[in-house]
mmCIF file of C-alpha atoms in Angstrom:
data_model
loop_
_atom_site.group_PDB
_atom_site.id
_atom_site.type_symbol
_atom_site.label_atom_id
_atom_site.label_comp_id
_atom_site.label_asym_id
_atom_site.label_seq_id
_atom_site.Cartn_x
_atom_site.Cartn_y
_atom_site.Cartn_z
ATOM 1 C CA MET P 422 0.000 0.000 0.000
ATOM 2 C CA LEU P 423 1.331 3.412 -0.987
ATOM 3 C CA ARG P 424 -0.105 6.742 0.049
ATOM 4 C CA ASN P 425 0.895 10.200 -1.123
ATOM 5 C CA PHE P 426 0.813 13.552 0.643
ATOM 6 C CA VAL P 427 1.909 16.318 -1.723
ATOM 7 C CA MET P 428 2.083 20.044 -1.293
ATOM 8 C CA THR P 429 3.344 23.155 -2.959
ATOM 9 C CA ALA P 430 3.596 26.636 -1.457
ATOM 10 C CA ALA P 431 -0.058 26.789 -0.478
ATOM 11 C CA THR P 432 -0.601 23.184 0.545
ATOM 12 C CA LEU P 433 0.388 21.202 3.626
ATOM 13 C CA ALA P 434 3.665 19.299 3.542
ATOM 14 C CA CYS P 435 3.269 16.834 6.372
ATOM 15 C CA LEU P 436 1.050 13.982 7.471
ATOM 16 C CA THR P 437 -0.910 16.472 9.555
ATOM 17 C CA SER P 438 -3.266 18.730 7.624
ATOM 18 C CA SER P 439 -3.758 21.883 9.661
ATOM 19 C CA ILE P 440 -0.285 23.253 10.451
ATOM 20 C CA PRO P 441 0.872 26.194 8.290
ATOM 21 C CA GLN P 442 4.108 25.555 6.384
ATOM 22 C CA PRO P 443 6.660 27.912 4.848
ATOM 23 C CA PRO P 444 6.770 28.287 1.055
ATOM 24 C CA GLY P 445 8.348 25.362 -0.744
ATOM 25 C CA GLU P 446 7.724 21.977 -2.257
ATOM 26 C CA ARG P 447 6.920 18.944 -0.115
ATOM 27 C CA LEU P 448 6.166 15.299 -0.569
ATOM 28 C CA VAL P 449 5.607 12.747 2.177
ATOM 29 C CA ARG P 450 4.880 9.263 0.869
ATOM 30 C CA VAL P 451 4.025 6.247 3.006
ATOM 31 C CA TYR P 452 5.026 2.781 1.801
ATOM 32 C CA GLY P 453 3.228 -0.009 3.617
ATOM 33 C CA ASP P 454 0.347 0.121 6.065
ATOM 34 C CA LEU P 455 0.816 2.272 9.163
ATOM 35 C CA ALA P 456 -2.291 0.792 10.768
ATOM 36 C CA THR P 457 -0.855 -2.733 10.886
ATOM 37 C CA ALA P 458 2.900 -2.048 10.969
ATOM 38 C CA ASP P 459 5.131 -3.715 13.554
ATOM 39 C CA HIS P 460 7.978 -1.336 12.676
ATOM 40 C CA VAL P 461 7.968 2.152 11.158
ATOM 41 C CA ALA P 462 10.935 3.915 9.567
ATOM 42 C CA VAL P 463 11.033 7.584 8.630
ATOM 43 C CA TYR P 464 13.625 8.356 5.969
ATOM 44 C CA VAL P 465 14.846 11.969 6.040
ATOM 45 C CA PRO P 466 16.813 12.787 2.858
ATOM 46 C CA GLY P 467 19.545 15.332 2.361
ATOM 47 C CA SER P 468 20.232 18.158 -0.063
ATOM 48 C CA ASP P 469 19.166 18.274 -3.707
ATOM 49 C CA THR P 470 15.979 16.287 -3.040
ATOM 50 C CA THR P 471 12.933 17.388 -5.022
ATOM 51 C CA VAL P 472 9.465 16.097 -5.826
ATOM 52 C CA ALA P 473 10.566 15.649 -9.439
ATOM 53 C CA THR P 474 13.379 13.253 -8.464
ATOM 54 C CA PHE P 475 11.650 11.686 -5.457
ATOM 55 C CA ASP P 476 11.185 8.252 -7.042
ATOM 56 C CA ASP P 477 14.123 8.087 -9.447
ATOM 57 C CA SER P 478 16.081 5.201 -7.889
ATOM 58 C CA PHE P 479 17.329 3.741 -4.596
ATOM 59 C CA ARG P 480 19.354 6.938 -4.307
ATOM 60 C CA ARG P 481 16.132 8.912 -3.788
ATOM 61 C CA PRO P 482 13.508 8.684 -1.022
ATOM 62 C CA GLY P 483 10.938 6.571 -2.849
ATOM 63 C CA GLY P 484 13.442 4.075 -4.160
ATOM 64 C CA ALA P 485 15.176 3.927 -0.783
ATOM 65 C CA ALA P 486 11.864 3.129 0.917
ATOM 66 C CA ARG P 487 11.124 0.340 -1.555
ATOM 67 C CA ALA P 488 14.624 -1.076 -1.110
ATOM 68 C CA LEU P 489 14.200 -1.086 2.669
ATOM 69 C CA LEU P 490 10.851 -2.877 2.426
ATOM 70 C CA ALA P 491 12.307 -5.484 0.083
ATOM 71 C CA GLU P 492 15.245 -6.091 2.405
ATOM 72 C CA ALA P 493 12.911 -6.334 5.410
ATOM 73 C CA ALA P 494 10.852 -8.945 3.550
ATOM 74 C CA ARG P 495 14.044 -10.899 2.894
ATOM 75 C CA LEU P 496 15.401 -10.690 6.446
ATOM 76 C CA ALA P 497 12.085 -11.020 8.290
ATOM 77 C CA PRO P 498 9.359 -12.396 6.000
ATOM 78 C CA GLY P 499 6.678 -12.158 8.685
ATOM 79 C CA ALA P 500 7.435 -8.605 9.783
ATOM 80 C CA ARG P 501 5.059 -5.803 8.844
ATOM 81 C CA VAL P 502 7.042 -2.665 8.047
ATOM 82 C CA ALA P 503 5.957 0.791 6.906
ATOM 83 C CA VAL P 504 8.384 3.387 5.576
ATOM 84 C CA VAL P 505 7.630 7.104 5.513
ATOM 85 C CA ALA P 506 9.749 8.781 2.829
ATOM 86 C CA TRP P 507 9.776 12.314 4.212
ATOM 87 C CA LEU P 508 10.528 15.375 2.138
ATOM 88 C CA GLY P 509 8.833 17.591 4.697
ATOM 89 C CA TYR P 510 11.316 20.476 4.611
ATOM 90 C CA ASP P 511 13.088 22.735 2.142
ATOM 91 C CA SER P 512 15.951 20.502 1.062
ATOM 92 C CA PRO P 513 18.765 22.925 0.186
ATOM 93 C CA LYS P 514 20.653 22.849 -3.073
ATOM 94 C CA MET P 515 23.992 21.144 -2.514
ATOM 95 C CA LEU P 516 25.942 24.012 -4.076
ATOM 96 C CA SER P 517 24.374 26.813 -2.087
ATOM 97 C CA LEU P 518 24.922 28.768 1.116
ATOM 98 C CA ALA P 519 21.819 27.104 2.554
ATOM 99 C CA ALA P 520 23.641 23.759 2.496
ATOM 100 C CA THR P 521 26.453 25.151 4.666
ATOM 101 C CA ASN P 522 24.340 26.136 7.678
ATOM 102 C CA ASP P 523 21.527 24.705 9.786
ATOM 103 C CA GLY P 524 18.795 27.207 8.896
ATOM 104 C CA ALA P 525 16.781 24.769 6.765
ATOM 105 C CA ALA P 526 17.445 22.029 9.327
ATOM 106 C CA VAL P 527 16.000 24.037 12.221
ATOM 107 C CA ASP P 528 12.802 24.683 10.278
ATOM 108 C CA GLY P 529 12.745 21.082 9.066
ATOM 109 C CA ALA P 530 13.194 19.750 12.595
ATOM 110 C CA ALA P 531 9.996 21.457 13.730
ATOM 111 C CA ALA P 532 8.095 19.855 10.853
ATOM 112 C CA LEU P 533 9.687 16.461 11.538
ATOM 113 C CA ARG P 534 8.670 16.625 15.185
ATOM 114 C CA ARG P 535 5.073 17.309 14.136
ATOM 115 C CA THR P 536 5.155 14.379 11.734
ATOM 116 C CA VAL P 537 6.502 11.986 14.368
ATOM 117 C CA ALA P 538 3.860 13.172 16.814
ATOM 118 C CA ASP P 539 1.216 12.497 14.176
ATOM 119 C CA LEU P 540 2.661 9.038 13.523
ATOM 120 C CA ARG P 541 2.707 8.254 17.231
ATOM 121 C CA GLY P 542 -1.002 8.982 17.269
ATOM 122 C CA ARG P 543 -1.549 6.535 14.423
ATOM 123 C CA THR P 544 0.634 3.607 15.493
ATOM 124 C CA ARG P 545 2.160 2.052 18.582
ATOM 125 C CA ALA P 546 4.962 0.479 16.540
ATOM 126 C CA PRO P 547 8.541 1.567 17.295
ATOM 127 C CA ILE P 548 9.664 4.402 15.028
ATOM 128 C CA THR P 549 13.183 4.637 13.623
ATOM 129 C CA LEU P 550 14.644 7.758 12.006
ATOM 130 C CA LEU P 551 16.962 7.085 9.062
ATOM 131 C CA CYS P 552 18.760 10.318 8.219
ATOM 132 C CA HIS P 553 21.003 10.915 5.215
ATOM 133 C CA SER P 554 23.501 13.715 4.651
ATOM 134 C CA TYR P 555 21.919 17.127 5.421
ATOM 135 C CA GLY P 556 18.918 15.150 6.692
ATOM 136 C CA SER P 557 21.100 14.077 9.611
ATOM 137 C CA VAL P 558 21.320 17.735 10.645
ATOM 138 C CA VAL P 559 17.508 17.877 10.592
ATOM 139 C CA CYS P 560 17.344 14.766 12.777
ATOM 140 C CA GLY P 561 20.001 16.069 15.140
ATOM 141 C CA GLU P 562 17.899 19.153 15.746
ATOM 142 C CA ALA P 563 14.635 17.213 16.081
ATOM 143 C CA ALA P 564 15.717 14.182 18.121
ATOM 144 C CA PRO P 565 15.847 15.404 21.760
ATOM 145 C CA GLY P 566 12.774 14.082 23.517
ATOM 146 C CA LEU P 567 11.298 12.628 20.335
ATOM 147 C CA PRO P 568 9.384 9.333 20.877
ATOM 148 C CA VAL P 569 11.539 7.220 18.570
ATOM 149 C CA SER P 570 13.350 3.977 19.342
ATOM 150 C CA GLN P 571 16.414 4.422 17.114
ATOM 151 C CA VAL P 572 18.139 7.139 15.097
ATOM 152 C CA ALA P 573 20.614 6.244 12.358
ATOM 153 C CA VAL P 574 22.595 8.933 10.531
ATOM 154 C CA PHE P 575 24.763 8.251 7.507
ATOM 155 C CA GLY P 576 26.797 10.367 5.142
ATOM 156 C CA SER P 577 26.535 13.088 7.775
ATOM 157 C CA PRO P 578 28.448 16.379 7.512
ATOM 158 C CA GLY P 579 27.944 16.784 11.290
ATOM 159 C CA LEU P 580 24.886 16.742 13.495
ATOM 160 C CA GLY P 581 24.739 20.482 13.841
ATOM 161 C CA VAL P 582 24.418 20.337 17.618
ATOM 162 C CA ALA P 583 26.835 19.462 20.382
ATOM 163 C CA GLY P 584 26.185 16.654 22.804
ATOM 164 C CA ARG P 585 24.047 14.357 20.674
ATOM 165 C CA THR P 586 24.687 10.762 21.683
ATOM 166 C CA GLY P 587 23.137 7.363 21.143
ATOM 167 C CA PHE P 588 22.766 7.573 17.367
ATOM 168 C CA TRP P 589 23.795 4.854 14.978
ATOM 169 C CA VAL P 590 26.342 6.305 12.549
ATOM 170 C CA GLY P 591 27.679 5.032 9.235
ATOM 171 C CA ARG P 592 29.748 6.309 6.332
ATOM 172 C CA GLY P 593 30.592 4.536 3.091
ATOM 173 C CA ALA P 594 34.273 4.110 2.343
ATOM 174 C CA GLN P 595 33.984 6.220 -0.826
ATOM 175 C CA ASP P 596 31.685 8.884 0.616
ATOM 176 C CA LEU P 597 33.329 12.234 -0.076
ATOM 177 C CA VAL P 598 31.503 13.836 2.850
ATOM 178 C CA LYS P 599 34.466 12.704 4.957
ATOM 179 C CA TYR P 600 36.395 15.602 3.403
ATOM 180 C CA VAL P 601 33.918 18.219 4.640
ATOM 181 C CA PRO P 602 35.601 20.293 7.398
ATOM 182 C CA HIS P 603 34.014 19.291 10.699
ATOM 183 C CA VAL P 604 33.961 22.747 12.223
ATOM 184 C CA LYS P 605 31.360 25.349 13.091
ATOM 185 C CA LEU P 606 32.234 28.990 12.479
ATOM 186 C CA GLY P 607 29.366 31.283 13.333
ATOM 187 C CA PRO P 608 26.364 30.205 11.245
ATOM 188 C CA PHE P 609 28.448 28.005 8.952
ATOM 189 C CA GLY P 610 29.401 24.353 9.345
ATOM 190 C CA PHE P 611 28.022 21.534 11.482
ATOM 191 C CA GLY P 612 30.657 20.762 14.072
ATOM 192 C CA ALA P 613 32.259 17.463 15.030
ATOM 193 C CA ASP P 614 32.233 14.382 12.829
ATOM 194 C CA PRO P 615 29.695 11.940 14.345
ATOM 195 C CA MET P 616 31.935 9.096 13.184
ATOM 196 C CA GLU P 617 34.352 10.290 15.862
ATOM 197 C CA THR P 618 31.880 11.238 18.584
ATOM 198 C CA GLU P 619 29.410 8.331 18.436
ATOM 199 C CA SER P 620 30.174 4.784 19.604
ATOM 200 C CA ARG P 621 27.516 2.875 17.642
ATOM 201 C CA ILE P 622 29.090 2.811 14.187
ATOM 202 C CA PHE P 623 27.571 0.433 11.651
ATOM 203 C CA ASP P 624 29.327 -0.971 8.610
ATOM 204 C CA ALA P 625 28.178 1.072 5.610
ATOM 205 C CA GLY P 626 30.247 -0.819 3.055
ATOM 206 C CA PRO P 627 32.399 0.475 0.220
ATOM 207 C CA GLY P 628 29.899 2.828 -1.411
ATOM 208 C CA GLY P 629 29.713 6.543 -2.049
ATOM 209 C CA HIS P 630 27.460 9.291 -0.767
ATOM 210 C CA SER P 631 24.291 8.054 -2.457
ATOM 211 C CA ASP P 632 24.775 4.292 -2.078
ATOM 212 C CA TYR P 633 23.397 3.601 1.399
ATOM 213 C CA PHE P 634 20.219 1.931 0.120
ATOM 214 C CA ARG P 635 21.831 0.039 -2.749
ATOM 215 C CA PRO P 636 20.087 -3.365 -2.982
ATOM 216 C CA GLY P 637 22.344 -6.184 -1.832
ATOM 217 C CA GLY P 638 24.644 -3.852 0.077
ATOM 218 C CA VAL P 639 25.778 -4.199 3.676
ATOM 219 C CA SER P 640 24.555 -0.678 4.464
ATOM 220 C CA LEU P 641 20.981 -1.487 3.439
ATOM 221 C CA ARG P 642 21.100 -4.697 5.448
ATOM 222 C CA ASN P 643 22.267 -2.884 8.581
ATOM 223 C CA LEU P 644 19.757 -0.044 8.230
ATOM 224 C CA THR P 645 17.012 -2.640 7.846
ATOM 225 C CA LEU P 646 18.186 -4.540 10.925
ATOM 226 C CA ILE P 647 18.157 -1.282 12.903
ATOM 227 C CA THR P 648 14.603 -0.626 11.697
ATOM 228 C CA LEU P 649 13.564 -4.151 12.712
ATOM 229 C CA GLY P 650 15.064 -3.692 16.177
ATOM 230 C CA ARG P 651 17.571 -6.508 15.597
ATOM 231 C CA THR P 652 20.499 -4.340 16.595
ATOM 232 C CA ASP P 653 22.561 -7.230 17.966
ATOM 233 C CA GLU P 654 22.889 -8.466 14.365
ATOM 234 C CA VAL P 655 24.184 -5.153 12.991
ATOM 235 C CA THR P 656 27.737 -5.461 11.707
ATOM 236 C CA ARG P 657 29.973 -2.756 13.114
ATOM 237 C CA GLY P 658 32.181 -0.411 11.158
#
């Protein structure tokens, strides 16, 4: 089962339908059935994500959600999983000033918190945040006090906030984000590398920045195991 929630500047961007949103383009798509799910994942994508490219491949939110569901069916055939592919914020262009600071992430975090609250009202299943690239900054801002069971960040330029702990962290061996300076100077940058500050590092395999949901890859397997709550089976990086 697949459900779509689409908005443009005048339409709502989240699962909720009465909260005003800033101008921009949004798409939140649910794969699976929230009403019967045993496990729910919310995938928060990074920069350069648009409605037009939302479903292009496993490198985009829709394809990533489908890949996660397929891997869950392989690893746990009886498990009922729903994936919320969440473009609920203004994803910044990669080559822009907006991608070098947490302004879009702060606004996105407020929207993400509303979405998770809405989900919690719809399901009692554990909710896992899966946060890629700039999306990890959104999750870092949103996570404190959020009723989620796990948070996994991958390809992260930094969490944008000091003192975040308890996240799962992964980075592909060929991910060029490792060359991003892990500093924060005034409004620019995102601070320390979570690969150095977090202890729960999962094996993300040999891939690049957009390969975390590649079918058959170790990263997809580990992200699926985290979603399923089978964290003792996650291979460490």
